[in-house]
PDB file of C-alpha atoms in Angstrom:
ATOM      1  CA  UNK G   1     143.885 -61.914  88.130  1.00  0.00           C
ATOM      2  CA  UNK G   2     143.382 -61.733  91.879  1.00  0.00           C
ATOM      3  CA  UNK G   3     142.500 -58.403  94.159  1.00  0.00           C
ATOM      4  CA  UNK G   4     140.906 -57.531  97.228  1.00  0.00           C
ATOM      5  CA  UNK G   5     139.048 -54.790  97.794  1.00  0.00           C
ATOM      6  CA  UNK G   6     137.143 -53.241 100.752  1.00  0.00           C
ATOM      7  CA  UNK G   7     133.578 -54.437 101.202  1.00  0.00           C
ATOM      8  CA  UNK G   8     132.483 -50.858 101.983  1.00  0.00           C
ATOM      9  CA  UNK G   9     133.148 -50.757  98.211  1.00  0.00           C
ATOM     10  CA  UNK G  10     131.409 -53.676  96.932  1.00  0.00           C
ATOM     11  CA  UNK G  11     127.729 -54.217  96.649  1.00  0.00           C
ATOM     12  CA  UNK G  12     125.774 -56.635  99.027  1.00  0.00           C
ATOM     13  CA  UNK G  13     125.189 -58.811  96.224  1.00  0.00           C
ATOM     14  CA  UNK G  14     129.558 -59.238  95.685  1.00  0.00           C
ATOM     15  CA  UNK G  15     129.350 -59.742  99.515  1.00  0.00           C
ATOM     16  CA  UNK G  16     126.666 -62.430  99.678  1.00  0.00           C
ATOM     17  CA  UNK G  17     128.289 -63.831  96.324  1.00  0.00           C
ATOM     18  CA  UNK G  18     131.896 -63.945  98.264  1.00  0.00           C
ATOM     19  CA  UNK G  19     130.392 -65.556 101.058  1.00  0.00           C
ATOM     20  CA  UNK G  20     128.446 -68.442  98.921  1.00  0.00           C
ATOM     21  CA  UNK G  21     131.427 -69.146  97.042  1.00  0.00           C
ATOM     22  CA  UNK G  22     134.144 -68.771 100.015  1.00  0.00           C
ATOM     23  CA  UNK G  23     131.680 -71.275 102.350  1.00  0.00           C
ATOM     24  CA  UNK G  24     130.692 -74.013  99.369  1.00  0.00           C
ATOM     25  CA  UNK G  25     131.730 -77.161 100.600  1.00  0.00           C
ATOM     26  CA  UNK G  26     131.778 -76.169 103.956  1.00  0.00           C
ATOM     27  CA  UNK G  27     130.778 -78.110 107.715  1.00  0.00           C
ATOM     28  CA  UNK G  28     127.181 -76.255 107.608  1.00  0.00           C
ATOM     29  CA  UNK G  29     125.260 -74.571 104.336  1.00  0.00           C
ATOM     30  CA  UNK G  30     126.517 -71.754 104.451  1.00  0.00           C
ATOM     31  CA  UNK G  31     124.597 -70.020 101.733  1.00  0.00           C
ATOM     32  CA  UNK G  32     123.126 -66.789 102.320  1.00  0.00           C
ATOM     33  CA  UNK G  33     120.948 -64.168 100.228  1.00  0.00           C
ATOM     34  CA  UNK G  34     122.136 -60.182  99.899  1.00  0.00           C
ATOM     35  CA  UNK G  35     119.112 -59.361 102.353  1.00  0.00           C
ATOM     36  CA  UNK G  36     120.248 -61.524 105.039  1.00  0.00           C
ATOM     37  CA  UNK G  37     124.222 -61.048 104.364  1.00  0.00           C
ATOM     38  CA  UNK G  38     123.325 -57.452 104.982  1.00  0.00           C
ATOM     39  CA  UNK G  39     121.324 -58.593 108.014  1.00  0.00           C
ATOM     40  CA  UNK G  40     124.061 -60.637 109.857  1.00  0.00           C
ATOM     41  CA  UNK G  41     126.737 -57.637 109.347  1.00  0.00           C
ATOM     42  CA  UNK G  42     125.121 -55.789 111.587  1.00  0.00           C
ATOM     43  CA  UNK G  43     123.606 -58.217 114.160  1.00  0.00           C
ATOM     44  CA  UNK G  44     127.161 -59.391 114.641  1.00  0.00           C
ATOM     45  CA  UNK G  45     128.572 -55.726 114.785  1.00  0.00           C
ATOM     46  CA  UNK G  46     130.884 -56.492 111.391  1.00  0.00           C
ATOM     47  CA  UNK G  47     132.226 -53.106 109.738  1.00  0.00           C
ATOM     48  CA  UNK G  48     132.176 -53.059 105.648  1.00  0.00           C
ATOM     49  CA  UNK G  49     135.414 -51.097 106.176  1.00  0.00           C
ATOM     50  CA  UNK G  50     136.857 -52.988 107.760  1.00  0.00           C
ATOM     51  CA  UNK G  51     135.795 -56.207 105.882  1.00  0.00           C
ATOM     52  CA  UNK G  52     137.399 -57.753 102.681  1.00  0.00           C
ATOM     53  CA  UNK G  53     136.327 -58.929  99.556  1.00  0.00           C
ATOM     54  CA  UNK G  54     138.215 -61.496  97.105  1.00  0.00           C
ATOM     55  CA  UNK G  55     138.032 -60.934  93.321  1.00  0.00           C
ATOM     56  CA  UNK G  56     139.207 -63.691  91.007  1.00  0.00           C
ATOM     57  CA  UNK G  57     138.672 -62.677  87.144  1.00  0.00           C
ATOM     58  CA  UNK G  58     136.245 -60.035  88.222  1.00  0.00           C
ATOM     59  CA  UNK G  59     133.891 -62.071  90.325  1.00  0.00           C
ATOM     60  CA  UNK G  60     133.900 -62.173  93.934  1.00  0.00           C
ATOM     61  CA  UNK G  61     136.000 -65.299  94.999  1.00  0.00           C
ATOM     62  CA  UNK G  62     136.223 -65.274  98.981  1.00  0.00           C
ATOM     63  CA  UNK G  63     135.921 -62.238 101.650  1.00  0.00           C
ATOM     64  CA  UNK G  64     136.996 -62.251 105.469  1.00  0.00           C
ATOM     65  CA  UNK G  65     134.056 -60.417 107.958  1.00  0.00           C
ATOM     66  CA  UNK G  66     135.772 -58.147 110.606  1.00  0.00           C
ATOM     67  CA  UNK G  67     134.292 -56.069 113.661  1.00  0.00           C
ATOM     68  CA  UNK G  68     136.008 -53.916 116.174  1.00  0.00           C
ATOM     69  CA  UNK G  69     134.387 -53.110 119.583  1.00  0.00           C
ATOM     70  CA  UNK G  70     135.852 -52.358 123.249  1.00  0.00           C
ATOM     71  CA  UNK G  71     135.961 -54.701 125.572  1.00  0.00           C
ATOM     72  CA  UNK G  72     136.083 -53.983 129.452  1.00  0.00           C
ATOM     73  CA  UNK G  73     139.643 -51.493 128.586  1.00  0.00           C
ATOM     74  CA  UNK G  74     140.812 -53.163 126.026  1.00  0.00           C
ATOM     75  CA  UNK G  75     140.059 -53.233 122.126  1.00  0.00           C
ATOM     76  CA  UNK G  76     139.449 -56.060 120.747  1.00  0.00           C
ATOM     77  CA  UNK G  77     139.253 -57.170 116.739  1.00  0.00           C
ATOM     78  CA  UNK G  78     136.864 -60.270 115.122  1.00  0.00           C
ATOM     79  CA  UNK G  79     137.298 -62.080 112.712  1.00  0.00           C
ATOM     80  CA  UNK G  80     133.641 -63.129 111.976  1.00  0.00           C
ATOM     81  CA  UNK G  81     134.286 -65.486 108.407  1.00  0.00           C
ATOM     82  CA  UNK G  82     137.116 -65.927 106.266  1.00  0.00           C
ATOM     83  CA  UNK G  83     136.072 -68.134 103.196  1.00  0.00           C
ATOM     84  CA  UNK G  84     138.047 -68.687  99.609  1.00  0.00           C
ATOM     85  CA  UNK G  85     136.614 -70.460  96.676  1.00  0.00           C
ATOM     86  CA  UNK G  86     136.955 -73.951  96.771  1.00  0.00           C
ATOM     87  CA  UNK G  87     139.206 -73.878  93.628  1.00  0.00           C
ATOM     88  CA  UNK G  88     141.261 -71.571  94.910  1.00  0.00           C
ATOM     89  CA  UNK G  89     142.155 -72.927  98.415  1.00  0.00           C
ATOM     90  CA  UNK G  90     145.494 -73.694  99.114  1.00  0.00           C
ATOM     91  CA  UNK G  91     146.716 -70.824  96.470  1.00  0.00           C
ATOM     92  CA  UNK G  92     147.945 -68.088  99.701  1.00  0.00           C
ATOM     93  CA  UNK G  93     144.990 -65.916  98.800  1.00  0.00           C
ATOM     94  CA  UNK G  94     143.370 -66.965 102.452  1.00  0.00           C
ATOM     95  CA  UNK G  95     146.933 -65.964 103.907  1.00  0.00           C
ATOM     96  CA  UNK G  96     146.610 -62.567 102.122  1.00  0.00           C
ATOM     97  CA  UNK G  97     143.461 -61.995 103.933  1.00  0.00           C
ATOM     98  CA  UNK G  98     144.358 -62.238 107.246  1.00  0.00           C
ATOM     99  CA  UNK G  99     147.384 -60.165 107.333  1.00  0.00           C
ATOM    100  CA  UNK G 100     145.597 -57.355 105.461  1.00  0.00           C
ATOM    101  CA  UNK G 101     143.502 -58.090 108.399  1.00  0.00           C
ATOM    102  CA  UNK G 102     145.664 -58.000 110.848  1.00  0.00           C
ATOM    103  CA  UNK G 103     146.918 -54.906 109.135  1.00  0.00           C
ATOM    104  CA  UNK G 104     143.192 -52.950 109.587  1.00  0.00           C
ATOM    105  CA  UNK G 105     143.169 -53.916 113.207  1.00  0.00           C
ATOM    106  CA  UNK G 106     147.011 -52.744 114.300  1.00  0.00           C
ATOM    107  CA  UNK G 107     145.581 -49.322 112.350  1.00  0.00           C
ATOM    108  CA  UNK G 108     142.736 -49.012 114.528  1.00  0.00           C
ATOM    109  CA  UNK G 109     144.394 -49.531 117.294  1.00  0.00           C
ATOM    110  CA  UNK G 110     143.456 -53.351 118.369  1.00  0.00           C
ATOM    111  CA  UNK G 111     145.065 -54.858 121.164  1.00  0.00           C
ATOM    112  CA  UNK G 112     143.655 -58.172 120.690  1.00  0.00           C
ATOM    113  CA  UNK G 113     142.822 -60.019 117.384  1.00  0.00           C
ATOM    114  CA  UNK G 114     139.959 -63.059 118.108  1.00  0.00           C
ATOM    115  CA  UNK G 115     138.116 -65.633 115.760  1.00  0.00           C
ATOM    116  CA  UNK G 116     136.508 -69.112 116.482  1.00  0.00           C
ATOM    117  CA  UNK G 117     137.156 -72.025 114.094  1.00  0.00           C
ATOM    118  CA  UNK G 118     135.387 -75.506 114.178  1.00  0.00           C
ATOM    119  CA  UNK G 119     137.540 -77.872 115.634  1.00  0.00           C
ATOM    120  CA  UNK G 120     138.080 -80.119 112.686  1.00  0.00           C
ATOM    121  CA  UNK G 121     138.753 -77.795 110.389  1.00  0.00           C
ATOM    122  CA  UNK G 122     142.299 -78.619 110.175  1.00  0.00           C
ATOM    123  CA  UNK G 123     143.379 -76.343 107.440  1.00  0.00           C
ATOM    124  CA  UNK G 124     141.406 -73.114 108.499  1.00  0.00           C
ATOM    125  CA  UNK G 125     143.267 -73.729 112.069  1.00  0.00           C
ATOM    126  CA  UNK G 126     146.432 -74.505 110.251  1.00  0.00           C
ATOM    127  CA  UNK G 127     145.886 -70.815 108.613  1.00  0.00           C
ATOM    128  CA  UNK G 128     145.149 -69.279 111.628  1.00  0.00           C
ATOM    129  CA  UNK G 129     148.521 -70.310 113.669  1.00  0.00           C
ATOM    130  CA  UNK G 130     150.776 -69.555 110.596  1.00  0.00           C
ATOM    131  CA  UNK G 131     149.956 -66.345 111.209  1.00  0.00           C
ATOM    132  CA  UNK G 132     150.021 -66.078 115.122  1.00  0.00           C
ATOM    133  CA  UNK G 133     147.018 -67.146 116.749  1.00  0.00           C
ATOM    134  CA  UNK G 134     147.143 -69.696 119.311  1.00  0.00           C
ATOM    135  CA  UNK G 135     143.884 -71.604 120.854  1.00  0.00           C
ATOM    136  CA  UNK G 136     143.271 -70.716 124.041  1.00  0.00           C
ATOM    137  CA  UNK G 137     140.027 -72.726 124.970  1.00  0.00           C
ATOM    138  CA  UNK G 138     137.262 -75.494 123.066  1.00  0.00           C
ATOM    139  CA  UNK G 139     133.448 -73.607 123.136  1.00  0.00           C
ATOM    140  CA  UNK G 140     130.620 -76.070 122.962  1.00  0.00           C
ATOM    141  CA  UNK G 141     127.411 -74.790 121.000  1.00  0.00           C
ATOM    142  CA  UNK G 142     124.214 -76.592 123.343  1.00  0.00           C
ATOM    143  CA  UNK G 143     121.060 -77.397 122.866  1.00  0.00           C
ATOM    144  CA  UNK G 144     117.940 -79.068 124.600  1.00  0.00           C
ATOM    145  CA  UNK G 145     114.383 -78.828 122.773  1.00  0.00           C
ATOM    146  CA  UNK G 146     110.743 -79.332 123.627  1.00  0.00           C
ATOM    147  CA  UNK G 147     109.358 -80.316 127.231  1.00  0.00           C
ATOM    148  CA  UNK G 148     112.159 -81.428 129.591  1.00  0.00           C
ATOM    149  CA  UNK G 149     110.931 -84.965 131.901  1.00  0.00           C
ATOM    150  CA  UNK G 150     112.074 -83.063 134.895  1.00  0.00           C
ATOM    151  CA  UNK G 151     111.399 -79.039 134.769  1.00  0.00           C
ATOM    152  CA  UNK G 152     112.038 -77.467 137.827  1.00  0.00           C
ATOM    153  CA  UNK G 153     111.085 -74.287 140.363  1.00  0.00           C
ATOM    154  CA  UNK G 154     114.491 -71.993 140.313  1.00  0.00           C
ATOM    155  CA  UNK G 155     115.875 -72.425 143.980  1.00  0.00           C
ATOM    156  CA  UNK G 156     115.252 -68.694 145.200  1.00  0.00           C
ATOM    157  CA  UNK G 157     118.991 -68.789 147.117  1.00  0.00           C
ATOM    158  CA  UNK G 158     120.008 -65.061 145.953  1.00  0.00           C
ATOM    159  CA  UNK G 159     117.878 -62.093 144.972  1.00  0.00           C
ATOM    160  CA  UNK G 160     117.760 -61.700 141.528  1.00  0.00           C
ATOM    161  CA  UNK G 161     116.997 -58.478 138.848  1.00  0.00           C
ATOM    162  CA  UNK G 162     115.901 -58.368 135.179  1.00  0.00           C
ATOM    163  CA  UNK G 163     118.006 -55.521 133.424  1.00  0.00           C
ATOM    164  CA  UNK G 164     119.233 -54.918 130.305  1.00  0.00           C
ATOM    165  CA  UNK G 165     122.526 -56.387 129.079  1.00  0.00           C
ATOM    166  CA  UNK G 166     125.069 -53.344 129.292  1.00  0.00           C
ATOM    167  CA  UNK G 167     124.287 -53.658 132.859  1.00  0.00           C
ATOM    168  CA  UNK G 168     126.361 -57.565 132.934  1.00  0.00           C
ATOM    169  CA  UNK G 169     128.454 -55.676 131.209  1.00  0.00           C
ATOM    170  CA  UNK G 170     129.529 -53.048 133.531  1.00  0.00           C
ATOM    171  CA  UNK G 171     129.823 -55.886 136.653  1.00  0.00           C
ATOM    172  CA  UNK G 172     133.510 -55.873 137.772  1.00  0.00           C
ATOM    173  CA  UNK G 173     133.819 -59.862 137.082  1.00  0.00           C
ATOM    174  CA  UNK G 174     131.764 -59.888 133.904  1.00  0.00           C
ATOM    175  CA  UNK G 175     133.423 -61.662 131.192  1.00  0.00           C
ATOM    176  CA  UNK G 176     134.834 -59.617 128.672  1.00  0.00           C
ATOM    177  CA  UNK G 177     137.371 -61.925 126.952  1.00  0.00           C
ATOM    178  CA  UNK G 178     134.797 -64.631 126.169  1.00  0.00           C
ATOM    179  CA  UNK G 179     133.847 -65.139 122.140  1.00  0.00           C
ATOM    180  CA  UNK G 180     132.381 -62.172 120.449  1.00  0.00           C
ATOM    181  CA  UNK G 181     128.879 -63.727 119.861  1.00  0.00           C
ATOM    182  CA  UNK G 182     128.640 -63.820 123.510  1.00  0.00           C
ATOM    183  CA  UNK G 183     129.425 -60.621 124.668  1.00  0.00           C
ATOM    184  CA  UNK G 184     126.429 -57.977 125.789  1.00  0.00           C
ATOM    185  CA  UNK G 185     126.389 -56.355 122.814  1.00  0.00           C
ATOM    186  CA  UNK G 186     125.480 -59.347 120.471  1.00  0.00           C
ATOM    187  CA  UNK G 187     122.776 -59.813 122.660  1.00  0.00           C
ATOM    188  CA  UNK G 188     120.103 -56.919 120.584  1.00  0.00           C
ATOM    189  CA  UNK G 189     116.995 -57.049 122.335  1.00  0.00           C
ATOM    190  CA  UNK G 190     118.010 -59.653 125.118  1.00  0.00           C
ATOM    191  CA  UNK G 191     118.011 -59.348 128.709  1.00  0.00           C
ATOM    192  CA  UNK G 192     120.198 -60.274 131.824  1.00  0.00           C
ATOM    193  CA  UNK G 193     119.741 -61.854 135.104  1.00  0.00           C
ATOM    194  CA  UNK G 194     121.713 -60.331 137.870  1.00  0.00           C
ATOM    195  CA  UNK G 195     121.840 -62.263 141.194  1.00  0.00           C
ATOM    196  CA  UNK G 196     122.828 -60.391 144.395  1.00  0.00           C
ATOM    197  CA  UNK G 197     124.039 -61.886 147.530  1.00  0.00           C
ATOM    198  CA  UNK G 198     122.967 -61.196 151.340  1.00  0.00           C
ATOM    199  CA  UNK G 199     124.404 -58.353 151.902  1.00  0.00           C
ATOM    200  CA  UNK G 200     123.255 -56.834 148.225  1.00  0.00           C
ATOM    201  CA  UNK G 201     126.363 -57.142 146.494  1.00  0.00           C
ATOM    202  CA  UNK G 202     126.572 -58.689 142.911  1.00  0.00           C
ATOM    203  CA  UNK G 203     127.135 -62.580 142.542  1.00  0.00           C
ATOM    204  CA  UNK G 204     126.346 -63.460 139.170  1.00  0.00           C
ATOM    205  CA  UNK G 205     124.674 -62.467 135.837  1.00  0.00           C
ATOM    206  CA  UNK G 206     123.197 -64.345 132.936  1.00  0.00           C
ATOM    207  CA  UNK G 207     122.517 -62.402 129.602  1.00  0.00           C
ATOM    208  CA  UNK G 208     120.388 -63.683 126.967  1.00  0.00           C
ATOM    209  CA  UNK G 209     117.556 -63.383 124.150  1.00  0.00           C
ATOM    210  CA  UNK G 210     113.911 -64.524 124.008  1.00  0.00           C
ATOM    211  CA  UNK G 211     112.228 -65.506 120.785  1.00  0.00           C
ATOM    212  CA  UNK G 212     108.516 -65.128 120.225  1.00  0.00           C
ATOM    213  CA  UNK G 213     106.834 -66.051 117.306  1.00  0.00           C
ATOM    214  CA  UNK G 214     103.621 -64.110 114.985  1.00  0.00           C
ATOM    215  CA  UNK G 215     101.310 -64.103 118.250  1.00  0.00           C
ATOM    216  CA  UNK G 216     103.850 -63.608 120.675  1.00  0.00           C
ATOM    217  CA  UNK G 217     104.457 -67.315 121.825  1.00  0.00           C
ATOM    218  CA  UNK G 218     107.563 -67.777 123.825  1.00  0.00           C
ATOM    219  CA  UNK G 219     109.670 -70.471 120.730  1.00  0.00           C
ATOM    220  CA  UNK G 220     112.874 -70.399 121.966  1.00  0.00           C
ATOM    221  CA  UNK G 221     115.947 -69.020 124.666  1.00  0.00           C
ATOM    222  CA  UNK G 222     119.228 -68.113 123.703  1.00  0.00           C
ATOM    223  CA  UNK G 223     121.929 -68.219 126.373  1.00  0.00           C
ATOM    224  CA  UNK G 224     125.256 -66.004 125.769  1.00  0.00           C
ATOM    225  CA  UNK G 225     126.966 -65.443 129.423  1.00  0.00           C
ATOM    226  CA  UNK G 226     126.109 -67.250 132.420  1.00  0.00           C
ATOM    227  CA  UNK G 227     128.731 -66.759 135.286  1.00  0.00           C
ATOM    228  CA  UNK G 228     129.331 -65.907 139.191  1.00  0.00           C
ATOM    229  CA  UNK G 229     131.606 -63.497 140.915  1.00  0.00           C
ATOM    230  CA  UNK G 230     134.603 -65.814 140.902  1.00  0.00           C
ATOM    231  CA  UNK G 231     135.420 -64.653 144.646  1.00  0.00           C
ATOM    232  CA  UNK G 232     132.413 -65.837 145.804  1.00  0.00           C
ATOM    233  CA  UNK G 233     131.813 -69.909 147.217  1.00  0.00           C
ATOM    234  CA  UNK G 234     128.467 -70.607 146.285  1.00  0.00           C
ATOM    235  CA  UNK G 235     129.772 -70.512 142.834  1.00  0.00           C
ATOM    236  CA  UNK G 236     127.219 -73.199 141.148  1.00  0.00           C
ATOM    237  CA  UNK G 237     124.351 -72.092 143.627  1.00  0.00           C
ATOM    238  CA  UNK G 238     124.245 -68.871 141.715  1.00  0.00           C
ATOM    239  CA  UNK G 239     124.817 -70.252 138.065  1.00  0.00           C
ATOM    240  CA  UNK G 240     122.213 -73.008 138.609  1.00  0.00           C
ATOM    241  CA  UNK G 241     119.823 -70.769 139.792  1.00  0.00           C
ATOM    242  CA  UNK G 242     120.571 -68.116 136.738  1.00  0.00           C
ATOM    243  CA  UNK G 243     120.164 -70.825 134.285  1.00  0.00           C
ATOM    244  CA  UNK G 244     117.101 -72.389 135.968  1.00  0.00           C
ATOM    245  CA  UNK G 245     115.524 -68.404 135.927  1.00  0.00           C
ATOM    246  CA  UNK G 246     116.575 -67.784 132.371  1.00  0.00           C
ATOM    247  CA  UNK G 247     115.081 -70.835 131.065  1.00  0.00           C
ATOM    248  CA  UNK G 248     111.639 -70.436 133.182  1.00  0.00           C
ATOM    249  CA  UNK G 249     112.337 -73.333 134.791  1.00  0.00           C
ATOM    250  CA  UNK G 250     113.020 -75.843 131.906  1.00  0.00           C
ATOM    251  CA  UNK G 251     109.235 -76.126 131.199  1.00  0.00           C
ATOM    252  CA  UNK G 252     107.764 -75.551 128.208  1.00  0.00           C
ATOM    253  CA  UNK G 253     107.935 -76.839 124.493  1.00  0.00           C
ATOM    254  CA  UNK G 254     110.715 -74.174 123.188  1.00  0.00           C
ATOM    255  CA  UNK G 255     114.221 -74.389 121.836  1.00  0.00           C
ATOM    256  CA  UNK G 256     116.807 -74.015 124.146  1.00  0.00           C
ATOM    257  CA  UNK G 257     120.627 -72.864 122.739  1.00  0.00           C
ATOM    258  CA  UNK G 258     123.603 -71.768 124.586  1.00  0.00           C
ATOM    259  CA  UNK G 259     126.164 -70.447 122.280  1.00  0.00           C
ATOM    260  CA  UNK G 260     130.037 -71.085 122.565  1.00  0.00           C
ATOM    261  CA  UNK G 261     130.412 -71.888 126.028  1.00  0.00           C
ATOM    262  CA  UNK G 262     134.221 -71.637 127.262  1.00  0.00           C
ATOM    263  CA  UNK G 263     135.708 -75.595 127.885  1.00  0.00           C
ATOM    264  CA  UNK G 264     137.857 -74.486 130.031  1.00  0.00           C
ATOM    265  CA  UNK G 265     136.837 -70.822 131.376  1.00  0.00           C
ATOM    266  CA  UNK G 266     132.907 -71.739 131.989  1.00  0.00           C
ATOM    267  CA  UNK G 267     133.561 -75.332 133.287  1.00  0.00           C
ATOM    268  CA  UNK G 268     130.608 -74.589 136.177  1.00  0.00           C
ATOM    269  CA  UNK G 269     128.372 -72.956 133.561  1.00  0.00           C
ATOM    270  CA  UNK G 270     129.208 -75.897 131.050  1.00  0.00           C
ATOM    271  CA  UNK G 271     128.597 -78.701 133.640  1.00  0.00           C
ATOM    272  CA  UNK G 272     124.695 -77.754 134.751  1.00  0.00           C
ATOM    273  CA  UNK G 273     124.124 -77.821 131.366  1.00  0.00           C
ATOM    274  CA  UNK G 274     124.881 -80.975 130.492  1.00  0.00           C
ATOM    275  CA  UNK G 275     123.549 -82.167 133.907  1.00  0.00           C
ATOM    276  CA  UNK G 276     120.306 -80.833 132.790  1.00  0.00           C
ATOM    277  CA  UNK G 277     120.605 -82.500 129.551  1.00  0.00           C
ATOM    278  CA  UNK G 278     121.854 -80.551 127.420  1.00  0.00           C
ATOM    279  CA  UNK G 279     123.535 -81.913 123.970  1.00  0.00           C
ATOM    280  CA  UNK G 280     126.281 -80.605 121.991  1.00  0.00           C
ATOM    281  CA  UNK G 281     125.593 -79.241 118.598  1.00  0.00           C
ATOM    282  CA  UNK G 282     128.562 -78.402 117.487  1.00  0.00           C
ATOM    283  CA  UNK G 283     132.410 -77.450 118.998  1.00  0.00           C
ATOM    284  CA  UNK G 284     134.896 -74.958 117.976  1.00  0.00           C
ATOM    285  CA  UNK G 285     138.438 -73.477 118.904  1.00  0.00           C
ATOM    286  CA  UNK G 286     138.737 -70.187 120.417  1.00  0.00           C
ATOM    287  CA  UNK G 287     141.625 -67.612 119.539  1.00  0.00           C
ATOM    288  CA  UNK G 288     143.150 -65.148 119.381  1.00  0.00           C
ATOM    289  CA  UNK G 289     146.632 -62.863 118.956  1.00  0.00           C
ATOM    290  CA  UNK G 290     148.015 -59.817 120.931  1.00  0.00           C
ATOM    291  CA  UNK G 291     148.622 -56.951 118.508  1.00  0.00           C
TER     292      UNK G 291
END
C-alpha cells in the first residue's frame, strides 16, 4: 500500500531513510545520515511542510524536498530532490509527487516552479516535462584545486566593496532567476564583491563563501553569482576582476568551486573560468514552470 505524507509529519530518520532509498543507484552517493538530512533542509532553505514523504508497506519509499522564497517580486518554488525506490520507479508514484507538488506551490501562491536535473538523467527529465517544465538553460558545476601555474594581481579597473550578500541582492541587475543554490540567500555566512564604476555607480557583484578549516586556514572558495550590470561595456573587465578578487588572486593551495553556472545566461562569467582553467565537474538542466 502506497501514501504520502507531509515530512513535517515524519521523523528525520523516515526523511533520511526516504532519501537513501529514493537516491540508491543514483549518478553520485547519495546517502545521507538523519543529522545531516536535517542539516541540508535548512542550508538549502527546504520547508518540512512543504516537503513529501513516500510510504510503501509502511516504510519510507521516496520523498520530493521543496522550498519557497521571493525572488526580486516574484515567488518562486524549488524543487530540491525528488527520489523513488529503485523498485518502484516507473510505477507513477514519482508523477504523484510532483503534482502534489505543484499543488503546495499554486496554494502558496508560487508564480514560478524551478528544479535542476543532471543532464543524462533521461527519465527524471522525461518526468519533469510530462508535467510542464521546460529547460531553459545547461549549468556547469567548476572546479580548479591547489596552486594555479599562473596566479595573478586582480587588475584594480573599478572600485570594489566587501558587503554582505543581501546587498547583491538588492542591485537592480542582480540575478534573481538564476538556480536556487545560487541565489544570496544560499550563500549563509558568505560575502559579496560589489564593483562600482567612475562615476560610483554599481557595475557588478560576485557573492560567495569562504571555508576555513580547525585553525582558521583559508581550504576552499565557493562561487554562487558572478555578473556585471548588463548595460554597461566593460562587461568582462568587471567579471574578471570580481573573480580574480574573490579567489585572492588564484594563489594558494585551496579548492576552488563555482556552482551551476548559467550556459547560456552567464556565458562571460562561464568563459574566464574556463580560461583560467577551470574543469567541469558535473552539468545539469535548469527549469522551471509558470504557475
Amino acid at each position: 500500500m502506497i501514501r504520502i505524507e507531509k515530512l513535517a509529519d515524519c521523523t528525520m530518520a523516515d526523511g533520511a531513510e526516504a532519501w537513501n532509498r529514493g537516491f540508491e543507484g543514483y549518478f553520485f552517493d547519495m546517502t545521507t545520515t538523519p543529522e545531516a538530512f536535517e542539516k541540508r533542509l535548512d542550508q538549502e532553505g527546504l520547508a518540512p511542510e512543504l516537503s513529501l514523504v513516500v510510504f510503501h508497506g509502511g516504510q519510507p519509499a521516496g520523498l520530493v524536498l521543496n522550498g519557497i522564497r521571493k525572488s526580486g517580486n516574484k515567488k518562486i518554488g524549488w524543487n530540491g530532490g525528488t527520489g523513488v525506490a529503485s523498485s518502484l520507479r516507473g510505477s507513477g508514484i514519482g508523477k504523484k509527487l510532483m503534482e502534489q507538488t505543484l499543488a503546495i506551490f499554486k496554494a502558496n501562491g508560487v508564480q514560478t516552479a524551478t528544479l535542476e536535473a543532471i543532464k543524462e538523467n533521461d527519465p527524471a527529465i522525461a518526468l519533469y516535462e510530462k508535467v510542464g517544465y521546460r529547460i531553459i538553460d545547461r549549468l556547469q558545476f567548476l572546479h580548479l584545486h591547489g596552486e594555479v601555474e599562473h596566479s595573478m594581481e586582480p587588475a584594480r579597473f573599478f572600485r570594489t566593496e566587501r558587503t554582505i550578500p543581501e546587498k547583491a541582492g538588492e542591485l537592480p541587475f542582480y540575478r534573481s532567476a538564476y538556480p536556487w543554490q545560487t541565489l544570496w540567500q544560499s550563500a549563509k555566512g558568505g560575502e559579496a564583491l560589489i564593483a562600482f564604476d567612475e562615476t560610483g555607480q554599481p557595475a557588478g557583484y560576485a557573492v560567495f563563501r569562504k571555508a576555513y578549516d580547525e585553525t582558521g586556514m583559508h581550504t576552499a572558495t565557493v562561487l554562487l553569482q558572478c555578473e556585471a550590470d548588463p548595460a554597461i561595456q566593460d562587461a568582462c573587465k568587471v567579471i574578471g576582476q570580481l573573480l580574480a578578487e574573490t579567489f585572492d588572486g588564484f594563489t594558494g593551495e585551496i579548492k576552488r568551486v563555482a556552482v551551476n553556472i548559467p550556459v547560456t545566461r552567464s556565458a562571460d562569467t562561464l568563459k574566464i573560468l574556463h580560461d583560467r582553467g577551470f574543469q567541469v565537474t558535473s552539468e545539469q538542466v535548469d527549469m522551471a514552470k509558470e504557475l
